[in-house]
Coordinates of C-alpha atoms and ligand atoms in Angstrom, one line a residue:
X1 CA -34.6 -29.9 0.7
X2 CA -34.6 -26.3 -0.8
X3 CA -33.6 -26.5 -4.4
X4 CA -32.2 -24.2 -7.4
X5 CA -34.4 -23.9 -10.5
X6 CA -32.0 -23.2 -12.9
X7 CA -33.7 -21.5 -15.9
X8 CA -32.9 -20.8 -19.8
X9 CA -33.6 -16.6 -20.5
X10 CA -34.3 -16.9 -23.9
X11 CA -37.7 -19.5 -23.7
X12 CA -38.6 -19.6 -19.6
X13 CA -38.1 -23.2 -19.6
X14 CA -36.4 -25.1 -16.6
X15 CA -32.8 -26.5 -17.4
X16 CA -32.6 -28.1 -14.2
X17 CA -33.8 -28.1 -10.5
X18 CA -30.2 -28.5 -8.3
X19 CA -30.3 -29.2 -4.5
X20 CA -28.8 -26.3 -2.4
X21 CA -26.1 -26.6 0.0
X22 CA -27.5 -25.4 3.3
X23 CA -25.6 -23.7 6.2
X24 CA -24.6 -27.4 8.0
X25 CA -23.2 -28.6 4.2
X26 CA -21.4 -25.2 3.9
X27 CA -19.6 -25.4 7.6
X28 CA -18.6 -29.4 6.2
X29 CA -17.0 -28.1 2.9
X30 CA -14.9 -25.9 5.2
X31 CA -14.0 -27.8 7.3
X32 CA -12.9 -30.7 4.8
X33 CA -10.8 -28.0 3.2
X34 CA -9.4 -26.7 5.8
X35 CA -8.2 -30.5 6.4
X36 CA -7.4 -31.1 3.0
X37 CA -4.8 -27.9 3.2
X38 CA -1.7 -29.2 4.6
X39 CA -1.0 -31.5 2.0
X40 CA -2.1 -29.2 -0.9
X41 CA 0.7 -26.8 0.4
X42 CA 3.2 -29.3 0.7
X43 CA 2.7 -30.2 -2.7
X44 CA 5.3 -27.8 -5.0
X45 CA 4.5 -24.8 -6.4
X46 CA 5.5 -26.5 -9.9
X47 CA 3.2 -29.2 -9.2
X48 CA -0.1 -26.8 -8.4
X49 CA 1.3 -24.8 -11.6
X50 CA 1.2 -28.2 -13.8
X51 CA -2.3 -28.4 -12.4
X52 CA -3.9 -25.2 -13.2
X53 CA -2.0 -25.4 -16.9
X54 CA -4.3 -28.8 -17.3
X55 CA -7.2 -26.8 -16.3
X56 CA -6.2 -23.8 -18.8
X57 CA -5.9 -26.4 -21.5
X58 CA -9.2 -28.2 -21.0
X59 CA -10.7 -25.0 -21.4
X60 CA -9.2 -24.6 -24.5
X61 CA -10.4 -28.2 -25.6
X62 CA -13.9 -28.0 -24.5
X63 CA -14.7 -24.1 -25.2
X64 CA -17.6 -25.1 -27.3
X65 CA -19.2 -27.9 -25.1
X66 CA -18.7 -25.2 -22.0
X67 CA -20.1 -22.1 -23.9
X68 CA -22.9 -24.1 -24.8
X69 CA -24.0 -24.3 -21.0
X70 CA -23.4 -20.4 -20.0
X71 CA -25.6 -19.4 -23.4
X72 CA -28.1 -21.8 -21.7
X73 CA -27.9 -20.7 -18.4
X74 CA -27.8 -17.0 -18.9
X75 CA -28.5 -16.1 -22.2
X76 CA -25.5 -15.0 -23.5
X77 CA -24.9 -15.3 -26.9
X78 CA -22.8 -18.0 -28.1
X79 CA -20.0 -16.6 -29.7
X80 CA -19.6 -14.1 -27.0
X81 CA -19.9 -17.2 -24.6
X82 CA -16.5 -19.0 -26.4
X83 CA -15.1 -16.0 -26.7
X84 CA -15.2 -15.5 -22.8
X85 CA -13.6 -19.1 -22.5
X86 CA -11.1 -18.8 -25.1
X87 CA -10.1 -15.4 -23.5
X88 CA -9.9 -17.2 -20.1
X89 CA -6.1 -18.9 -20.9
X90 CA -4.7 -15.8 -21.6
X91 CA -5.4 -14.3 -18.1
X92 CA -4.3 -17.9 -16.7
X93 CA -0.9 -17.6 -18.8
X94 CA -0.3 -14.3 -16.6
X95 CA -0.9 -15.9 -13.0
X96 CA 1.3 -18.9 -14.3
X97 CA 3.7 -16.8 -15.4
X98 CA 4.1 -14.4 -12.4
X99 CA 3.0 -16.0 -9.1
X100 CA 6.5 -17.6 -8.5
X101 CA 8.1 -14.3 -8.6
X102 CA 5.3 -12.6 -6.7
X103 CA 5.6 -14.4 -3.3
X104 CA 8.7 -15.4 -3.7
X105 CA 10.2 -14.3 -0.2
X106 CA 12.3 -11.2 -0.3
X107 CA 15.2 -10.0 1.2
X108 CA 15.0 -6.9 2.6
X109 CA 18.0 -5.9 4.7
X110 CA 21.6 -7.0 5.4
X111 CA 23.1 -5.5 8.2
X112 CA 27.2 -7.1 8.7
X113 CA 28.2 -8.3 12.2
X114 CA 28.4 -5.2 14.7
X115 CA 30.9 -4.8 17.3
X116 CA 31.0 -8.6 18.1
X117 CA 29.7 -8.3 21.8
X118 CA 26.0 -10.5 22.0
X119 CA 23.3 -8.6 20.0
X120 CA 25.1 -7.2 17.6
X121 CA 25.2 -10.5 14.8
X122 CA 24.7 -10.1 11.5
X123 CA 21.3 -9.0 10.9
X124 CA 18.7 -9.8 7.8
X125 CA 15.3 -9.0 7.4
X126 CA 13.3 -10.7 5.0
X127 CA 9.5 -11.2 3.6
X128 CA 7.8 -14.1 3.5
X129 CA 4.4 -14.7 2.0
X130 CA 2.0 -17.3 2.9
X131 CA -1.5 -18.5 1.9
X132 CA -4.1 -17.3 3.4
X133 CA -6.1 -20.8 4.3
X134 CA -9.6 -21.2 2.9
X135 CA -11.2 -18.4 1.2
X136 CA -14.6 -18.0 0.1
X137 CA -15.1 -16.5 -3.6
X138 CA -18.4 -15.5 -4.3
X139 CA -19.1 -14.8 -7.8
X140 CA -21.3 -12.9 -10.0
X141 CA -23.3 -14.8 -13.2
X142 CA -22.0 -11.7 -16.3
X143 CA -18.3 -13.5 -16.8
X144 CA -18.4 -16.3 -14.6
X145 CA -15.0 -18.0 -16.1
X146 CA -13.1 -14.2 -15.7
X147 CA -14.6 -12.8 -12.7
X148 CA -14.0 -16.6 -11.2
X149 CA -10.6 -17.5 -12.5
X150 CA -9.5 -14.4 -11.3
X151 CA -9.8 -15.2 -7.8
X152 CA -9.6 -19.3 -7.7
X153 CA -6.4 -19.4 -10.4
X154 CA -4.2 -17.3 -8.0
X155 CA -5.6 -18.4 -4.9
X156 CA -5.0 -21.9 -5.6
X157 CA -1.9 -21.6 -7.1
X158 CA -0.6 -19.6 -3.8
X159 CA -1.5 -22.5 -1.6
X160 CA -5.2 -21.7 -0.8
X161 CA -8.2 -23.8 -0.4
X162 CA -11.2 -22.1 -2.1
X163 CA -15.5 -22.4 -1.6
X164 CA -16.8 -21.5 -4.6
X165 CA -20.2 -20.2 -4.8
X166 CA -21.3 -19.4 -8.1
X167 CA -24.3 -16.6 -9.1
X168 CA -27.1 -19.2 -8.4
X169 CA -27.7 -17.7 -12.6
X170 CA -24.5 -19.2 -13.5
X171 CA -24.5 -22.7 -11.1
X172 CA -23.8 -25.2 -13.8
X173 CA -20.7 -23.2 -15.2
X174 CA -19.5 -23.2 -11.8
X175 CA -19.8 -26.7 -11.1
X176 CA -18.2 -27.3 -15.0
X177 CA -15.4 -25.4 -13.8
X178 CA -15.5 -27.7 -10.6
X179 CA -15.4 -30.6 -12.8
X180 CA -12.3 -29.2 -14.7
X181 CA -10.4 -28.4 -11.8
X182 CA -11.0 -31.6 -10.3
X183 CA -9.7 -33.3 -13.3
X184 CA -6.9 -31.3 -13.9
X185 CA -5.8 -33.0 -10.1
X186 CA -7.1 -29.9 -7.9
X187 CA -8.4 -32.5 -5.1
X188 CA -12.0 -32.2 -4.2
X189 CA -11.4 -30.8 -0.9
X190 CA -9.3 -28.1 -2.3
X191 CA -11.7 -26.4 -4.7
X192 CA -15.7 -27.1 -3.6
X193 CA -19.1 -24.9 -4.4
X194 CA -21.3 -23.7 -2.2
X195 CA -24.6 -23.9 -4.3
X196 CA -27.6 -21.4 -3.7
X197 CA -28.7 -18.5 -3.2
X198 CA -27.4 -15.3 -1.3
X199 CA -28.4 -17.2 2.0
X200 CA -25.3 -19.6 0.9
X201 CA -23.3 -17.0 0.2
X202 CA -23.9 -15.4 3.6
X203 CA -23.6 -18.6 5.4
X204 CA -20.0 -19.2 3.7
X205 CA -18.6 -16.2 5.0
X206 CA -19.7 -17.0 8.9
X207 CA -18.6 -20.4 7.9
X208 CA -14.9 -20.1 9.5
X209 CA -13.2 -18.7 6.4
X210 CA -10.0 -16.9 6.2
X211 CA -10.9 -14.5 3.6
X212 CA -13.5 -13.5 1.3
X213 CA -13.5 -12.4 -2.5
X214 CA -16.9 -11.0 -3.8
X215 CA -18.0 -10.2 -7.1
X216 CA -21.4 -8.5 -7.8
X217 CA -23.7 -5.4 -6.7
X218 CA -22.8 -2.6 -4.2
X219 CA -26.0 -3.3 -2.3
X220 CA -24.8 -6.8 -1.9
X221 CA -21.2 -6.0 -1.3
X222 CA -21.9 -3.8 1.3
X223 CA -23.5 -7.0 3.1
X224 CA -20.4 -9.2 2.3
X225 CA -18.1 -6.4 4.5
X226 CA -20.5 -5.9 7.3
X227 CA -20.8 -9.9 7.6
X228 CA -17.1 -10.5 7.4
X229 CA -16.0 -7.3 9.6
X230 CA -17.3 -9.5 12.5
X231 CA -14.5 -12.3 11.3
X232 CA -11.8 -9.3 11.1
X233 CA -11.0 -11.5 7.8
X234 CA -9.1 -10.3 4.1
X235 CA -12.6 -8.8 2.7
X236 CA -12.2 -7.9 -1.5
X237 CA -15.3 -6.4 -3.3
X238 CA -15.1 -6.2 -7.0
X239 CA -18.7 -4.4 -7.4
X240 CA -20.1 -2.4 -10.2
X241 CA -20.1 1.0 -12.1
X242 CA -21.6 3.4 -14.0
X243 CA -18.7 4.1 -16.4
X244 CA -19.0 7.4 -17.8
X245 CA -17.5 8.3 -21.8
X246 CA -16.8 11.4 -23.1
X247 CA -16.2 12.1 -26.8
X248 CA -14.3 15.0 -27.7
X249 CA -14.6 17.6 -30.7
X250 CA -11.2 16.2 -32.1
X251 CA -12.7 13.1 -33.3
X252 CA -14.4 11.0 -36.3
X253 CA -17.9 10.6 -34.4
X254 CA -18.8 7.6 -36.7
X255 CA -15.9 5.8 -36.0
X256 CA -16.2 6.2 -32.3
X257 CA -19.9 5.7 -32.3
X258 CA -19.6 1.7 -33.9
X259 CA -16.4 1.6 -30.7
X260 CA -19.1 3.1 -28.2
X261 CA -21.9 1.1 -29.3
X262 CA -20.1 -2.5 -28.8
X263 CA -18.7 -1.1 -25.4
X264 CA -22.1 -0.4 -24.2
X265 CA -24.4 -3.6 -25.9
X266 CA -21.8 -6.4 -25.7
X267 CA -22.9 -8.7 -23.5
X268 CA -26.2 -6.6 -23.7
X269 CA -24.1 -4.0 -21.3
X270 CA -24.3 -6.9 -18.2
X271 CA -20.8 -6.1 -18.0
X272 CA -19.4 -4.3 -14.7
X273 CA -17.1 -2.2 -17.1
X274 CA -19.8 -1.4 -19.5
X275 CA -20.2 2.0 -20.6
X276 CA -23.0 3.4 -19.0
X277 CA -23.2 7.3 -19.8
X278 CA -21.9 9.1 -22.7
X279 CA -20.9 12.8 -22.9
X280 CA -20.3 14.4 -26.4
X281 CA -18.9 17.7 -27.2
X282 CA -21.6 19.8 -28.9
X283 CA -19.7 20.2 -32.0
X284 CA -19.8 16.7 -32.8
X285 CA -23.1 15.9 -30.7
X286 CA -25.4 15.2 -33.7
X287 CA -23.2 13.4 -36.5
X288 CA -22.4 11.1 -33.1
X289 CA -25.9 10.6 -32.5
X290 CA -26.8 9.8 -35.5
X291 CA -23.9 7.2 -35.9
X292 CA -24.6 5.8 -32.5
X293 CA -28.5 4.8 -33.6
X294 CA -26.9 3.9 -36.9
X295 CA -25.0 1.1 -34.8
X296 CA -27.3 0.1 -32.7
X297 CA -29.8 -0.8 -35.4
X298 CA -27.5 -2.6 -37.2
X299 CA -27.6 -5.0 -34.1
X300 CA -28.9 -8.8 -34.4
X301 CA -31.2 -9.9 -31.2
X302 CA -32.3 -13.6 -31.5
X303 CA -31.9 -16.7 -30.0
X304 CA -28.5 -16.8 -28.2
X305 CA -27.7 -20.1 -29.2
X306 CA -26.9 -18.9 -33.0
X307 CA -23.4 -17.7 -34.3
X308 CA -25.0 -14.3 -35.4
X309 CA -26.7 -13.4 -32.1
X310 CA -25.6 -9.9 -30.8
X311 CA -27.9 -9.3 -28.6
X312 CA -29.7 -12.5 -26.7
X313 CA -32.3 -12.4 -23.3
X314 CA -31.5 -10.3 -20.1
X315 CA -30.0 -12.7 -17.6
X316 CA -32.2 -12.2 -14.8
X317 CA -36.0 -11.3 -15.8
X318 CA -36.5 -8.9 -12.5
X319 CA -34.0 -6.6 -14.7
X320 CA -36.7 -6.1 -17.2
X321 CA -38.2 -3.8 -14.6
X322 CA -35.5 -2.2 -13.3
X323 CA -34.8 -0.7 -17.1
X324 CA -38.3 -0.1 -18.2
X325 CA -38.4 2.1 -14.6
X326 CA -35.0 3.8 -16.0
X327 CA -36.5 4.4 -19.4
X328 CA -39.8 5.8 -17.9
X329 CA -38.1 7.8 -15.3
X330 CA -36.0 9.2 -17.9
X331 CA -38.8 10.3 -20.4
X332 CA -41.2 12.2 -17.3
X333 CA -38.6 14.4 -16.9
X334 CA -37.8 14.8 -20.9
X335 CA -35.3 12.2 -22.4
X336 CA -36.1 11.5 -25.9
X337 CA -35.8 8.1 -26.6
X338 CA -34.1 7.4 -29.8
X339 CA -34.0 3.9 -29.8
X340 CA -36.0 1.0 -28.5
X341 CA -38.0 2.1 -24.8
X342 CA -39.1 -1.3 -23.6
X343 CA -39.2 -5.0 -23.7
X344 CA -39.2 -6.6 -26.9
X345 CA -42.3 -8.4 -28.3
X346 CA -41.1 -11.6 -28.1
X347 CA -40.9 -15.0 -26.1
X348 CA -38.0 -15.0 -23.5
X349 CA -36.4 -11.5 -21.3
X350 CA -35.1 -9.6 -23.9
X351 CA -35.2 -5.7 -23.8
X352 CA -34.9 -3.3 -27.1
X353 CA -31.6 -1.5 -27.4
X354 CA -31.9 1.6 -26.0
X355 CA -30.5 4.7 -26.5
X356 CA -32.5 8.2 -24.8
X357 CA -30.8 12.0 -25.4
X358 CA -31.3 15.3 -23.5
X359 CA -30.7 13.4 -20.2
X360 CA -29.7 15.2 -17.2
X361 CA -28.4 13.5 -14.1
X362 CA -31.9 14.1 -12.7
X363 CA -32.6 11.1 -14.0
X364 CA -32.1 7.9 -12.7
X365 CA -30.2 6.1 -16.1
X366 CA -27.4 8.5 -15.3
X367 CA -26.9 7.9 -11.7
X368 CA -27.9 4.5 -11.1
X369 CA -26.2 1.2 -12.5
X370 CA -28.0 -0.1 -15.0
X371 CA -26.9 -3.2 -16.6
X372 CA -28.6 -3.9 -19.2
X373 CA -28.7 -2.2 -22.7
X374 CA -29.7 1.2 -22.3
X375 CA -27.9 4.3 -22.3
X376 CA -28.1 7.8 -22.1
X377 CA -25.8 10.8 -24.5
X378 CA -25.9 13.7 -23.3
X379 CA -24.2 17.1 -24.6
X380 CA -21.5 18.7 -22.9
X381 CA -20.0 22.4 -24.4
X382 CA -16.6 21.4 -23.2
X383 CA -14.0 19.5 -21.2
X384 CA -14.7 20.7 -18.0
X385 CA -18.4 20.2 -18.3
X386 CA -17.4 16.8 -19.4
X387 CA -15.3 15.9 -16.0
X388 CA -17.3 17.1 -14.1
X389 CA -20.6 15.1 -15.0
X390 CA -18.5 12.2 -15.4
X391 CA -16.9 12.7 -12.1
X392 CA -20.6 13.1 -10.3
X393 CA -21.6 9.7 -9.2
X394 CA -20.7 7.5 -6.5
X395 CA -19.2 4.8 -8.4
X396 CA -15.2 4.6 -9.5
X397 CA -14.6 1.8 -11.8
X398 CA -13.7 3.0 -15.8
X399 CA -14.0 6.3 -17.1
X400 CA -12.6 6.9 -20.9
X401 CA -11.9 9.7 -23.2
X402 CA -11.8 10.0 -27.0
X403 CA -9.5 12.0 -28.5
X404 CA -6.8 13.0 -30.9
X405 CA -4.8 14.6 -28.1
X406 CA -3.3 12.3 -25.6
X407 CA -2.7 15.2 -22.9
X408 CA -6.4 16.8 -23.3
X409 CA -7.1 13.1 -22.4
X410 CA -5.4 13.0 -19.5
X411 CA -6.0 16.3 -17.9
X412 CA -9.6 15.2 -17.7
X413 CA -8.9 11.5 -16.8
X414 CA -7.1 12.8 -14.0
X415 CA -10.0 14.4 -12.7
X416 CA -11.7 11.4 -12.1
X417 CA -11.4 9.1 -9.1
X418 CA -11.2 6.0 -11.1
X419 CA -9.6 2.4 -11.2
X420 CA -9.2 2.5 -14.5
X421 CA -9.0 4.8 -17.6
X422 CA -9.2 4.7 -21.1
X423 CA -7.6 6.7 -24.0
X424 CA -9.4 6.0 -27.3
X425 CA -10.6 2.7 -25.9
X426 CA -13.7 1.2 -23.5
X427 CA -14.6 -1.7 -21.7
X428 CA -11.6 -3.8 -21.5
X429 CA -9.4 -5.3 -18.8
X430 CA -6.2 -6.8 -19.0
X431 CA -4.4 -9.4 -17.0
X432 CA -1.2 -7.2 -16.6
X433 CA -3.1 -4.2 -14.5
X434 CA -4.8 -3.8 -11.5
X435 CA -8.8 -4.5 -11.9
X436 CA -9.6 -2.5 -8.9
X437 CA -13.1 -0.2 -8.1
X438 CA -12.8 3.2 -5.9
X439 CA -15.8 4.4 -4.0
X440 CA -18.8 2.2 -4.6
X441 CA -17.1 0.1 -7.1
X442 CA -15.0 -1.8 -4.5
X443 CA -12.0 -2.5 -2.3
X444 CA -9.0 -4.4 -3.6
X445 CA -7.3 -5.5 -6.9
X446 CA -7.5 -8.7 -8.7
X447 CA -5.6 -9.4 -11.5
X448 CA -1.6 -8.2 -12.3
X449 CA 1.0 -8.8 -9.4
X450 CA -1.5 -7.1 -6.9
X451 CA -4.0 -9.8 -7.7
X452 CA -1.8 -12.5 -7.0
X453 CA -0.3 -11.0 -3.6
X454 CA -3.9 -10.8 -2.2
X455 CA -4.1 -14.5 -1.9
X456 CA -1.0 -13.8 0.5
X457 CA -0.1 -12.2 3.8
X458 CA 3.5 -11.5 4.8
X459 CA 5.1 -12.6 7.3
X460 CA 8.1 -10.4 8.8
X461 CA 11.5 -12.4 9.4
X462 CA 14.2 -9.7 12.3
X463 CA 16.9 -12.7 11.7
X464 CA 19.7 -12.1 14.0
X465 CA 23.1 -14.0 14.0
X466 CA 24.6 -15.2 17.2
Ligands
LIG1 P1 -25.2 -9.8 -6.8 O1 -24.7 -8.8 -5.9 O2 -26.7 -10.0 -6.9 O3 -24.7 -11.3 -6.4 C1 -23.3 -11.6 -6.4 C2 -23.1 -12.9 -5.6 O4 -23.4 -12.7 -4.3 C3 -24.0 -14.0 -6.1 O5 -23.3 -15.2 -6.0 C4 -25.1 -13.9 -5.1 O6 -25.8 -15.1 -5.0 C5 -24.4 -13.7 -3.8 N1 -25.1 -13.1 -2.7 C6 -26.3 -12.5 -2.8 N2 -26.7 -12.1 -1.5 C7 -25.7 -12.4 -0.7 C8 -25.4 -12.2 0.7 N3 -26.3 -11.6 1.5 N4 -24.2 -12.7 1.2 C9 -23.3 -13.3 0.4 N5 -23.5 -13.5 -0.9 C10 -24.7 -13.1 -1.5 O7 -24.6 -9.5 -8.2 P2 -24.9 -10.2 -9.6 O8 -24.5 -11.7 -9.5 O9 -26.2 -9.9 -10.1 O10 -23.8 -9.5 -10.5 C11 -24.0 -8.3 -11.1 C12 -23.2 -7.2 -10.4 O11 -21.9 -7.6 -10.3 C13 -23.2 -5.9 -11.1 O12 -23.4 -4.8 -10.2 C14 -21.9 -5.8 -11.8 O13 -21.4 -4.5 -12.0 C15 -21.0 -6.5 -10.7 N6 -19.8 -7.0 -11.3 C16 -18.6 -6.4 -11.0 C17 -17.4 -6.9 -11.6 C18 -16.1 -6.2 -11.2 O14 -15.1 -6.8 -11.6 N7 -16.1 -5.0 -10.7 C19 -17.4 -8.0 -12.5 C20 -18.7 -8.5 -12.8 C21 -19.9 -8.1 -12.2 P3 -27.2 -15.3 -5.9 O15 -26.8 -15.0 -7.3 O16 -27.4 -16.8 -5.8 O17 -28.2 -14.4 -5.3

């Protein structure tokens, strides 16, 4: 039997080895779903709300317990671990909130009686919505409970039966959140994981399912679509980005710096909405810098299980290389780096903070994704310049502008093909908007009233008196 070595980032040492589902295991946890579903959707939509409100309030109970095994699991630190749980209610509150009136059928149309003679009755045209069936959400290790809840809170609550297959770096959270779910009276059937690695994935989404919800890398979302393309099935890609800044002349740099700094290194920048590039205006280019190292330095990196921990181990130790290849890419063709360079001397996957100026987009940091915590500044002479760097890469997922001026903010955040934008603020969602990528940063929105009608498909009612 092939089996997952779950193992902790900050020492190397083996949590746990888990046995993997295999394609046979995956086609049975469809099928048994896809029995279970009539009787889940019969059940009331107060009753699957009532369920999912348990689920929201467990979280709250056991946030510490539950953080405890993500920091341990992927090295993030602990209180950025409960603060990802204790954050996860709020975005629960909204799908409880709204998914009644979301797929709540519509009326359309009312036409009165015609003439009288036959086809001429009283016409109304109305909108249902209905679940989709079984849908298989595929999820990424960074924010397991958001990037997860997103998808399984509004599918379930519209009446779906979901496969969960967790980041095989994030496989216990995913079968804690299996646990909750079942206690909170989601039946087993209803909510299952897939557990492994991308061959589970791919074998979930030839497994029968009616629609699939991914969230990771490009390269792997690009899979996802091909595979499900031959199922003609719903096909959403939440993927990644390489969210470009750019800090105006009308600013306090130091106060923006200590903003920039936080939205590049939480997390230590494994965050799809990270920021990723920086652009400063030359005017304020140096006191920025020199704020921005200020910042970073001021940074704690330990062991992820203490209170104090900013910055704990890379997640996955294969990243190591992908920065240091970033890093030493950047400096052959002239970066200066200005902080950290390489892996830290230390037991465990942790990187030094890095920061490297004079970049161009010659270099791979400022083209390529790089999650993890390094980043490039570079200076721009003005707006334009700014846009338009920002605007070169193939990515569309956050771009953000500081400012004093709300319209010079906008006129360049409109030049950007972007899901979201930011005035005077950086790496943040909320559960009211669209999280949606353009270009190589996805297809489809969770979250707000789109993320809930994505778990539906209308149906058309032409109802016609006699
Ligand atoms: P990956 O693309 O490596 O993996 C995502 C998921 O897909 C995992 O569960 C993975 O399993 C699975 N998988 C791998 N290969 C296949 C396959 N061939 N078919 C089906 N499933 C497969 O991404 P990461 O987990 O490393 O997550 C990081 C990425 O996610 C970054 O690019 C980040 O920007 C993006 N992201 C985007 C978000 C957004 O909302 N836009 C939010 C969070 C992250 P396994 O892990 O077992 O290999």
């Amino acid at each position: 039997m092939s089996m997952l070595r779950v193992v902790n980032p900050a020492t190397g040492t083996v949590v746990r080895d888990l046995p993997c589902d295999t394609p046979a295991s995956v086609d049975g946890k469809v099928a048994a779903a896809r029995e279970a579903l009539p009787a889940w959707r019969e059940r009331s939509l107060g009753e699957r709300v009532a369920i999912i409100r348990r689920f929201r309030d467990m979280l709250v109970e056991r946030a510490d317990q539950l953080a405890l095994v993500l920091t341990t699991e992927t090295g993030k630190p602990i209180s950025q671990a409960r603060g990802e749980i204790r954050a996860t209610p709020g975005r629960l509150d909204f799908f409880l909130e709204n998914v009644e009136t979301v797929i709540a059928p519509k009326l359309m149309r009312r036409e009165p009686m015609g003439s009288g003679v036959p086809g001429t009755g009283a016409l109304e045209e109305t909108v249902t919505y209905e679940p989709l069936g079984v849908v298989a959400n595929i999820s990424a290790w960074n924010y397991p409970y958001f990037v997860g809840s997103n998808v399984f809170a509004p599918a379930l609550l519209a009446g779906n039966a979901v496969v969960y297959k967790p980041s095989e770096h994030a496989t216990l959270t995913g079968l804690a959140i299996a646990g909750l779910l079942h206690e909170a009276g989601v039946p087993e059937a209803i909510f299952t994981t897939a557990v492994g690695r991308g061959d589970v994935g791919a074998a979930l989404i030839d497994a029968g399912v009616d629609g699939v919800f991914f969230t990771g890398s490009y390269s792997t979302g690009v899979k996802v679509a091909t595979s499900a393309a031959h199922h003609l099935i719903p096909t959403q890609l939440e993927l990644g980005g390489k969210d470009p800044v750019y800090v105006a002349d009308d600013v306090d740099p130091a106060a923006v710096a200590s903003a920039l700094a936080d939205g590049a290194f939480y997390n230590n920048g494994q965050s799809c909405c990270a920021v990723e590039r920086i652009y400063v205006h030359r005017s304020v280019f140096m006191a920025f810098r020199t704020a921005f190292v200020e910042a970073i330095n001021g940074f704690s990196m330990g062991d992820p299980a203490k209170t104090d921990t900013y910055l704990g181990p890379l997640t996955r130790e294969e990243q190591l290389a992908v920065l240091q290849a970033q890093v030493d890419d950047a400096v052959s063709k002239g970066a200066t780096v200005l902080a950290g360079g390489r892996r830290a001397d230390r037991e465990g996957w942790y990187f030094e903070p890095t920061i490297l100026s004079n970049v161009t987009h010659d270099m791979k940091v400022m083209r390529e994704e790089t999650f993890g915590p390094v980043i490039g500044i570079q200076e721009v002479s003005d707006d334009q310049e700014a846009a338009k760097l920002m605007a070169d890469t193939p990515y569309g997922l956050t771009a953000g502008v500081y400012s004093a001026d709300r319209a010079r903010a906008a006129a360049v955040l409109a030049q950007l093909p972007t899901g979201s934008s930011y005035w005077n603020c950086c790496d943040r969602v909320s559960p009211v908007l669209p999280w949606t990528g353009r270009g190589h940063s996805g297809l489809g929105s969770t979250l707000s009233h789109e993320g809930i009608r994505a778990f539906v498909t209308p149906r058309a009612w032409h109802m016609r008196a006699p």
